[in-house]
mmCIF file of C-alpha atoms in Angstrom:
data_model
loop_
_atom_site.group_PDB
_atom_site.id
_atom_site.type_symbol
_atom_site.label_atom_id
_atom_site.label_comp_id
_atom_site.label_asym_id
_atom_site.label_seq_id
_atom_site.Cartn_x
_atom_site.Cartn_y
_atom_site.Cartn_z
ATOM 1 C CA UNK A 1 -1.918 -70.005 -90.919
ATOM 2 C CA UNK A 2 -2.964 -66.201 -90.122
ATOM 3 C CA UNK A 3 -1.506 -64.039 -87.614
ATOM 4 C CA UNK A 4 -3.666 -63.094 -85.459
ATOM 5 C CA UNK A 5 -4.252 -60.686 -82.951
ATOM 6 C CA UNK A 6 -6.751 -59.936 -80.382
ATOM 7 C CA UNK A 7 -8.303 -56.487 -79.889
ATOM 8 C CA UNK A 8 -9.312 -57.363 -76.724
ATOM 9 C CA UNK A 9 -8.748 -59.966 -73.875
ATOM 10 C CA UNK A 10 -11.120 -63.046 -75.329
ATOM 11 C CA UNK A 11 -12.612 -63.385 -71.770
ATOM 12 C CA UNK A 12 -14.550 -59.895 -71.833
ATOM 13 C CA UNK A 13 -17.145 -58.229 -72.892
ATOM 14 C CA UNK A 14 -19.714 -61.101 -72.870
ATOM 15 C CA UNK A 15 -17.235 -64.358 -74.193
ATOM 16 C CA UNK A 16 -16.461 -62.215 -77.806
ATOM 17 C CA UNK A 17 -13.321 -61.474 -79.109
ATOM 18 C CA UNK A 18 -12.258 -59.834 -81.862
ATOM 19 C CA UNK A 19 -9.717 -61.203 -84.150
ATOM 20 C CA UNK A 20 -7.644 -59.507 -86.780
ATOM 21 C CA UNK A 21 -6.174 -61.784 -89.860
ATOM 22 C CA UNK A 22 -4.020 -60.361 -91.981
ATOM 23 C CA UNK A 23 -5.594 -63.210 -94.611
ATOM 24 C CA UNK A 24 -8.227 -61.897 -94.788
ATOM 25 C CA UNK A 25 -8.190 -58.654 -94.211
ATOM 26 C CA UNK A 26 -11.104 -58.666 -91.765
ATOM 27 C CA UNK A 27 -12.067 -58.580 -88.239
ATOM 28 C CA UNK A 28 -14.281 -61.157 -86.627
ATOM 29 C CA UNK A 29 -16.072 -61.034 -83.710
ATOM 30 C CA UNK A 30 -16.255 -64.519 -82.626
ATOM 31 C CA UNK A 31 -16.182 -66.667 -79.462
ATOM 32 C CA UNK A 32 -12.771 -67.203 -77.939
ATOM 33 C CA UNK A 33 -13.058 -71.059 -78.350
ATOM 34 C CA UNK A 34 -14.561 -70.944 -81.893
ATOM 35 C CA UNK A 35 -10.571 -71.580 -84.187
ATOM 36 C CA UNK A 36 -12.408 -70.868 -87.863
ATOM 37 C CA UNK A 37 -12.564 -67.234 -88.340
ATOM 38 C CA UNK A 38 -16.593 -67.471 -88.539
ATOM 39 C CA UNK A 39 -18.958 -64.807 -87.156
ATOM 40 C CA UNK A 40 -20.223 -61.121 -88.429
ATOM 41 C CA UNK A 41 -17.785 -59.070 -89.661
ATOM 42 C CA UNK A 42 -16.519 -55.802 -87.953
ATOM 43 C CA UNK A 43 -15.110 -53.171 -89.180
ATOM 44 C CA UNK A 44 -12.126 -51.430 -87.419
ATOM 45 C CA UNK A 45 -12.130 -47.290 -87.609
ATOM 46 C CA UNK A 46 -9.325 -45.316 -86.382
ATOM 47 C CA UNK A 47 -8.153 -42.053 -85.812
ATOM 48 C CA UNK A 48 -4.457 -41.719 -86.071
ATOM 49 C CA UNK A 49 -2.761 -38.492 -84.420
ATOM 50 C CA UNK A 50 0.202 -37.515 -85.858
ATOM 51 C CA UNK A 51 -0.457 -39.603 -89.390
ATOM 52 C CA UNK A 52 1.599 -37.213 -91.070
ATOM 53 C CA UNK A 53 4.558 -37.830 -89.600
ATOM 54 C CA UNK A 54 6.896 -41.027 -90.172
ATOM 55 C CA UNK A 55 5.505 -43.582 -87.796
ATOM 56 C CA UNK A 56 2.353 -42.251 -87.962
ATOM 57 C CA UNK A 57 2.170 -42.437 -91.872
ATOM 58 C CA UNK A 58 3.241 -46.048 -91.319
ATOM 59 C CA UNK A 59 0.363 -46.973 -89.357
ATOM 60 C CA UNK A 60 -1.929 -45.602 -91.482
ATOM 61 C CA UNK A 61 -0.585 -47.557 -94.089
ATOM 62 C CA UNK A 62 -0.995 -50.864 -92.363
ATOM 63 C CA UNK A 63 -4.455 -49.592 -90.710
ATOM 64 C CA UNK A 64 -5.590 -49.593 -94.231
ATOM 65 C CA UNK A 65 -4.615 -52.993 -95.452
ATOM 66 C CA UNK A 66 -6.292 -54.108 -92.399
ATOM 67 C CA UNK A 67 -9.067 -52.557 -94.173
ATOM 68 C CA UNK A 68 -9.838 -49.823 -91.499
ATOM 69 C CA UNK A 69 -11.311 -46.684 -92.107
ATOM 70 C CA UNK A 70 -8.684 -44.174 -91.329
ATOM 71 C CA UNK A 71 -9.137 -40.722 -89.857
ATOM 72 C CA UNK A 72 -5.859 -38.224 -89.936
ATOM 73 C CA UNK A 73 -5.201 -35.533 -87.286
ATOM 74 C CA UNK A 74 -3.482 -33.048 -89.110
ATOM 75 C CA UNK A 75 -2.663 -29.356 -87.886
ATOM 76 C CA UNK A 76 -3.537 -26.722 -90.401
ATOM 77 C CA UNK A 77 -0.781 -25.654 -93.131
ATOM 78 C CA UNK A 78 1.265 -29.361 -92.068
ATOM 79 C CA UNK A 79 3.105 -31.135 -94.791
ATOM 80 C CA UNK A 80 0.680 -33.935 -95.675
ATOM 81 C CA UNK A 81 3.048 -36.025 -98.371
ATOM 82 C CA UNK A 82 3.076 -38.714 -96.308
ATOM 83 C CA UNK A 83 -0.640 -39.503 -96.643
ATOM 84 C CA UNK A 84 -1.148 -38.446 -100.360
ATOM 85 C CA UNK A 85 -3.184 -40.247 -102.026
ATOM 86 C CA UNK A 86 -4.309 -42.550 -99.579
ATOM 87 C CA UNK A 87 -7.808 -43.212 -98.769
ATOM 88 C CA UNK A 88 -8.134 -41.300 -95.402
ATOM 89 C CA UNK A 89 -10.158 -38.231 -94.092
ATOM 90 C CA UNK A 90 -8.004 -35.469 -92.759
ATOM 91 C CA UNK A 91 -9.368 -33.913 -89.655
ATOM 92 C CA UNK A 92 -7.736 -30.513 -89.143
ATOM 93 C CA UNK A 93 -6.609 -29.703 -85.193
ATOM 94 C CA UNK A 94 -4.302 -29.447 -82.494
ATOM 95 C CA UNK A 95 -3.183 -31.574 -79.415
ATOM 96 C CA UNK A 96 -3.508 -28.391 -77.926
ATOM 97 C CA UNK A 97 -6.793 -27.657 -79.062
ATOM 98 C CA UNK A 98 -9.466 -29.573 -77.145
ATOM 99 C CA UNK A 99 -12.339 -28.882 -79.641
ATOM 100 C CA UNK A 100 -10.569 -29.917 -82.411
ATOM 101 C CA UNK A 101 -9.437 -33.070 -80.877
ATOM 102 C CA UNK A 102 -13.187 -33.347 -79.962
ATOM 103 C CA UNK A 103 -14.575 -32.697 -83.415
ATOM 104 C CA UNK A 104 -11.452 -35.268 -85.060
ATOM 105 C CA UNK A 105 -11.997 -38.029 -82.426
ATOM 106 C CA UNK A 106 -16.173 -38.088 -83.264
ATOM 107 C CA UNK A 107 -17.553 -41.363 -84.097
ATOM 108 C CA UNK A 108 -14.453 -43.489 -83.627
ATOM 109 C CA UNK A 109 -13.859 -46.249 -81.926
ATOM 110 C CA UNK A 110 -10.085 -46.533 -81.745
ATOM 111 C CA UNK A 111 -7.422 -43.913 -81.454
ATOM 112 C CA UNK A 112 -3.779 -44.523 -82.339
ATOM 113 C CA UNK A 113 -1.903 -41.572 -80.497
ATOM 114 C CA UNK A 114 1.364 -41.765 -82.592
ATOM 115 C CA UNK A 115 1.833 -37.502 -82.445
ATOM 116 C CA UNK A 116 4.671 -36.177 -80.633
ATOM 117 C CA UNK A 117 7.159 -32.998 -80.583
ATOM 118 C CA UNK A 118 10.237 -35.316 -81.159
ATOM 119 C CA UNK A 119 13.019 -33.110 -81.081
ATOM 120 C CA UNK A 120 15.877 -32.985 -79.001
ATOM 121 C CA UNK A 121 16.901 -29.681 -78.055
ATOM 122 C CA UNK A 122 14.352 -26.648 -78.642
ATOM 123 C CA UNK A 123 14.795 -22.896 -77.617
ATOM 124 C CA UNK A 124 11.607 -23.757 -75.540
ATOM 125 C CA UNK A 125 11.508 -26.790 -73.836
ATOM 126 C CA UNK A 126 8.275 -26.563 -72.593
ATOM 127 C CA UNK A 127 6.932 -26.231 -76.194
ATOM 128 C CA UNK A 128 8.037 -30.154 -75.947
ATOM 129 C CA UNK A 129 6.040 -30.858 -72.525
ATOM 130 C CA UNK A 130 2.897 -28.823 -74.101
ATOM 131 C CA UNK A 131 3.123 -31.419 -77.238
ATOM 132 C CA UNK A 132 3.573 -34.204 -75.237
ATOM 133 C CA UNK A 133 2.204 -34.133 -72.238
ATOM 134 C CA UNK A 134 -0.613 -31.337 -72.005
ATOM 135 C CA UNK A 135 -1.259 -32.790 -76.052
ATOM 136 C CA UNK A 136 -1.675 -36.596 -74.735
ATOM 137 C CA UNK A 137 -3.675 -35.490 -71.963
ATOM 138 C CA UNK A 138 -5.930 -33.589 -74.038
ATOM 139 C CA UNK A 139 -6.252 -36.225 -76.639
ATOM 140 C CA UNK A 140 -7.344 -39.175 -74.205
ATOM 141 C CA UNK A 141 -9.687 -36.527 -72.468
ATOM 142 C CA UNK A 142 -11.317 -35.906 -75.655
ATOM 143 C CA UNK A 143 -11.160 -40.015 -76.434
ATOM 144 C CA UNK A 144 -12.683 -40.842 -72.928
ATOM 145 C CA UNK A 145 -15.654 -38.069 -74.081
ATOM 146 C CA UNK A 146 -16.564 -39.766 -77.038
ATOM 147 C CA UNK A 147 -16.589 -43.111 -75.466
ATOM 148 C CA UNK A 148 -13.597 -44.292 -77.834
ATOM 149 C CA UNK A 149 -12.952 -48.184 -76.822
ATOM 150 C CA UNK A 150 -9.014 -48.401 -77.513
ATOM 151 C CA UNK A 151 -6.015 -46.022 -77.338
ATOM 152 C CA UNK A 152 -3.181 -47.232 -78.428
ATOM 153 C CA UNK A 153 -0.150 -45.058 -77.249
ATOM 154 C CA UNK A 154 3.351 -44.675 -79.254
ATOM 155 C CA UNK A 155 5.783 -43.229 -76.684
ATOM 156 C CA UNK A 156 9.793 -43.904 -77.012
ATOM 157 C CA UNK A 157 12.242 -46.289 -76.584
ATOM 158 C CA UNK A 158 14.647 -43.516 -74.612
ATOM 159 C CA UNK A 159 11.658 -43.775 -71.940
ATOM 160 C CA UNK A 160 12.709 -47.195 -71.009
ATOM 161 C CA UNK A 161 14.798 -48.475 -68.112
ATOM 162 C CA UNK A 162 18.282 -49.621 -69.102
ATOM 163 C CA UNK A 163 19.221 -52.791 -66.547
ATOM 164 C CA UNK A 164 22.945 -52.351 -64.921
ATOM 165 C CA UNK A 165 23.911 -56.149 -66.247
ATOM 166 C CA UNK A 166 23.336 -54.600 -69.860
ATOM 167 C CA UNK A 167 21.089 -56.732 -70.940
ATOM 168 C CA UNK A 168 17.522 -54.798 -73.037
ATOM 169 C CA UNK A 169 15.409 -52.760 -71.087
ATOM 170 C CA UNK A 170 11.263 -53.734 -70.993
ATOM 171 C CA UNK A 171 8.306 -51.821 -69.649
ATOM 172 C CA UNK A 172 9.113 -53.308 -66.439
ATOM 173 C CA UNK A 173 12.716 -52.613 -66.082
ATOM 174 C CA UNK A 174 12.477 -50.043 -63.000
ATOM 175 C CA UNK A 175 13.256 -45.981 -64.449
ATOM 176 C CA UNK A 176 12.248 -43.028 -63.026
ATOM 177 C CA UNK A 177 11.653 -39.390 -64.134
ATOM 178 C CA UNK A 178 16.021 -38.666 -62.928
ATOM 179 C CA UNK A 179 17.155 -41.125 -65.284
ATOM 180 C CA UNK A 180 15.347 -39.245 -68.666
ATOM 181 C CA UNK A 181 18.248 -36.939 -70.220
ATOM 182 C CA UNK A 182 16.718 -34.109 -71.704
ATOM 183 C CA UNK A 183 13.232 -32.408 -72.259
ATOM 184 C CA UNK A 184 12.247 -34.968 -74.820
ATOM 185 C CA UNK A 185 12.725 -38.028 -72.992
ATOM 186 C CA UNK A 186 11.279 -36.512 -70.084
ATOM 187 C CA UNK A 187 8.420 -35.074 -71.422
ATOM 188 C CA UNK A 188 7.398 -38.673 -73.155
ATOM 189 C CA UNK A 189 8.531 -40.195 -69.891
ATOM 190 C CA UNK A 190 5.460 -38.233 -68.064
#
């Protein structure tokens, strides 16, 4: 049996869904109540920011054995080991270079925002809030402008509520902007 996962909610856009198998490798658009995977065959494109980076040169990985077409925002001069060799177009830029992040999110579809200044302590905190909030703005401005249909947002786990009774924190456990220790949690926070 496939795992399968829907790209969107099968009850939109028109009755279609589109379902991702990891055997095959393919998408399908197909109608919600239809269980083979029959239909035409789509094919996912993505533009991962921060694909250079750990996470980031994760989900490029997987992206790929999905079969996507991948699409790397890398700054200029960055260390791009992580993606060597790998079938994917580098698209040079900036989060904090709106043109860039134009030009880089141009003819895709789907944007995986996995970029982020992660450290904890800098000399300049706001060099963290620039990254990672001004950056993320930017970005889904730029998405919004191309008419991208899915942003998929990596944040952090240290954003997260933590419940008093100890038990894991969700999206939905209450938190607010006091409880973030730190410019990094804070800035992903916002």
């Amino acid at each position: 049996q496939p795992r399968r996962a829907f790209l969107r909610p099968p009850t939109v856009q028109a009755g279609l869904a589109v379902l991702v198998t990891t055997q095959p490798r393919r998408a399908f658009l197909r109608p919600p109540t239809v269980q083979a995977g029959l239909a035409v065959t789509v094919t996912m494109d993505a533009l991962v920011t921060g694909g250079t980076g750990f996470v980031g040169a994760n989900v490029v990985r997987e992206l790929l054995s999905d079969g996507a077409t991948v699409r790397v925002l890398a700054r200029p001069g960055g260390d791009r080991r992580a993606v060597a060799g790998l079938p994917v177009e580098i698209a040079e830029g900036d989060l904090l270079d709106s043109a860039s992040l134009r030009r880089a999110v141009r003819g895709f579809g789907t944007v995986f925002h996995v970029a982020a200044d992660y450290r904890l302590w800098a000399p300049d905190p706001g060099a963290l809030y620039r990254a990672n909030v001004d950056g993320t703005r930017a970005m889904l401005e730029a998405a919004a402008q191309a008419g991208v249909r899915r942003v998929v947002y990596t944040s952090t786990v240290g954003a997260l509520g933590i419940p008093k009774d100890g038990t894991p924190g969700t999206e939905d456990t209450p938190v607010s902007l006091t409880d973030m220790i730190g410019p990094y949690k804070a800035s992903k926070y916002l």
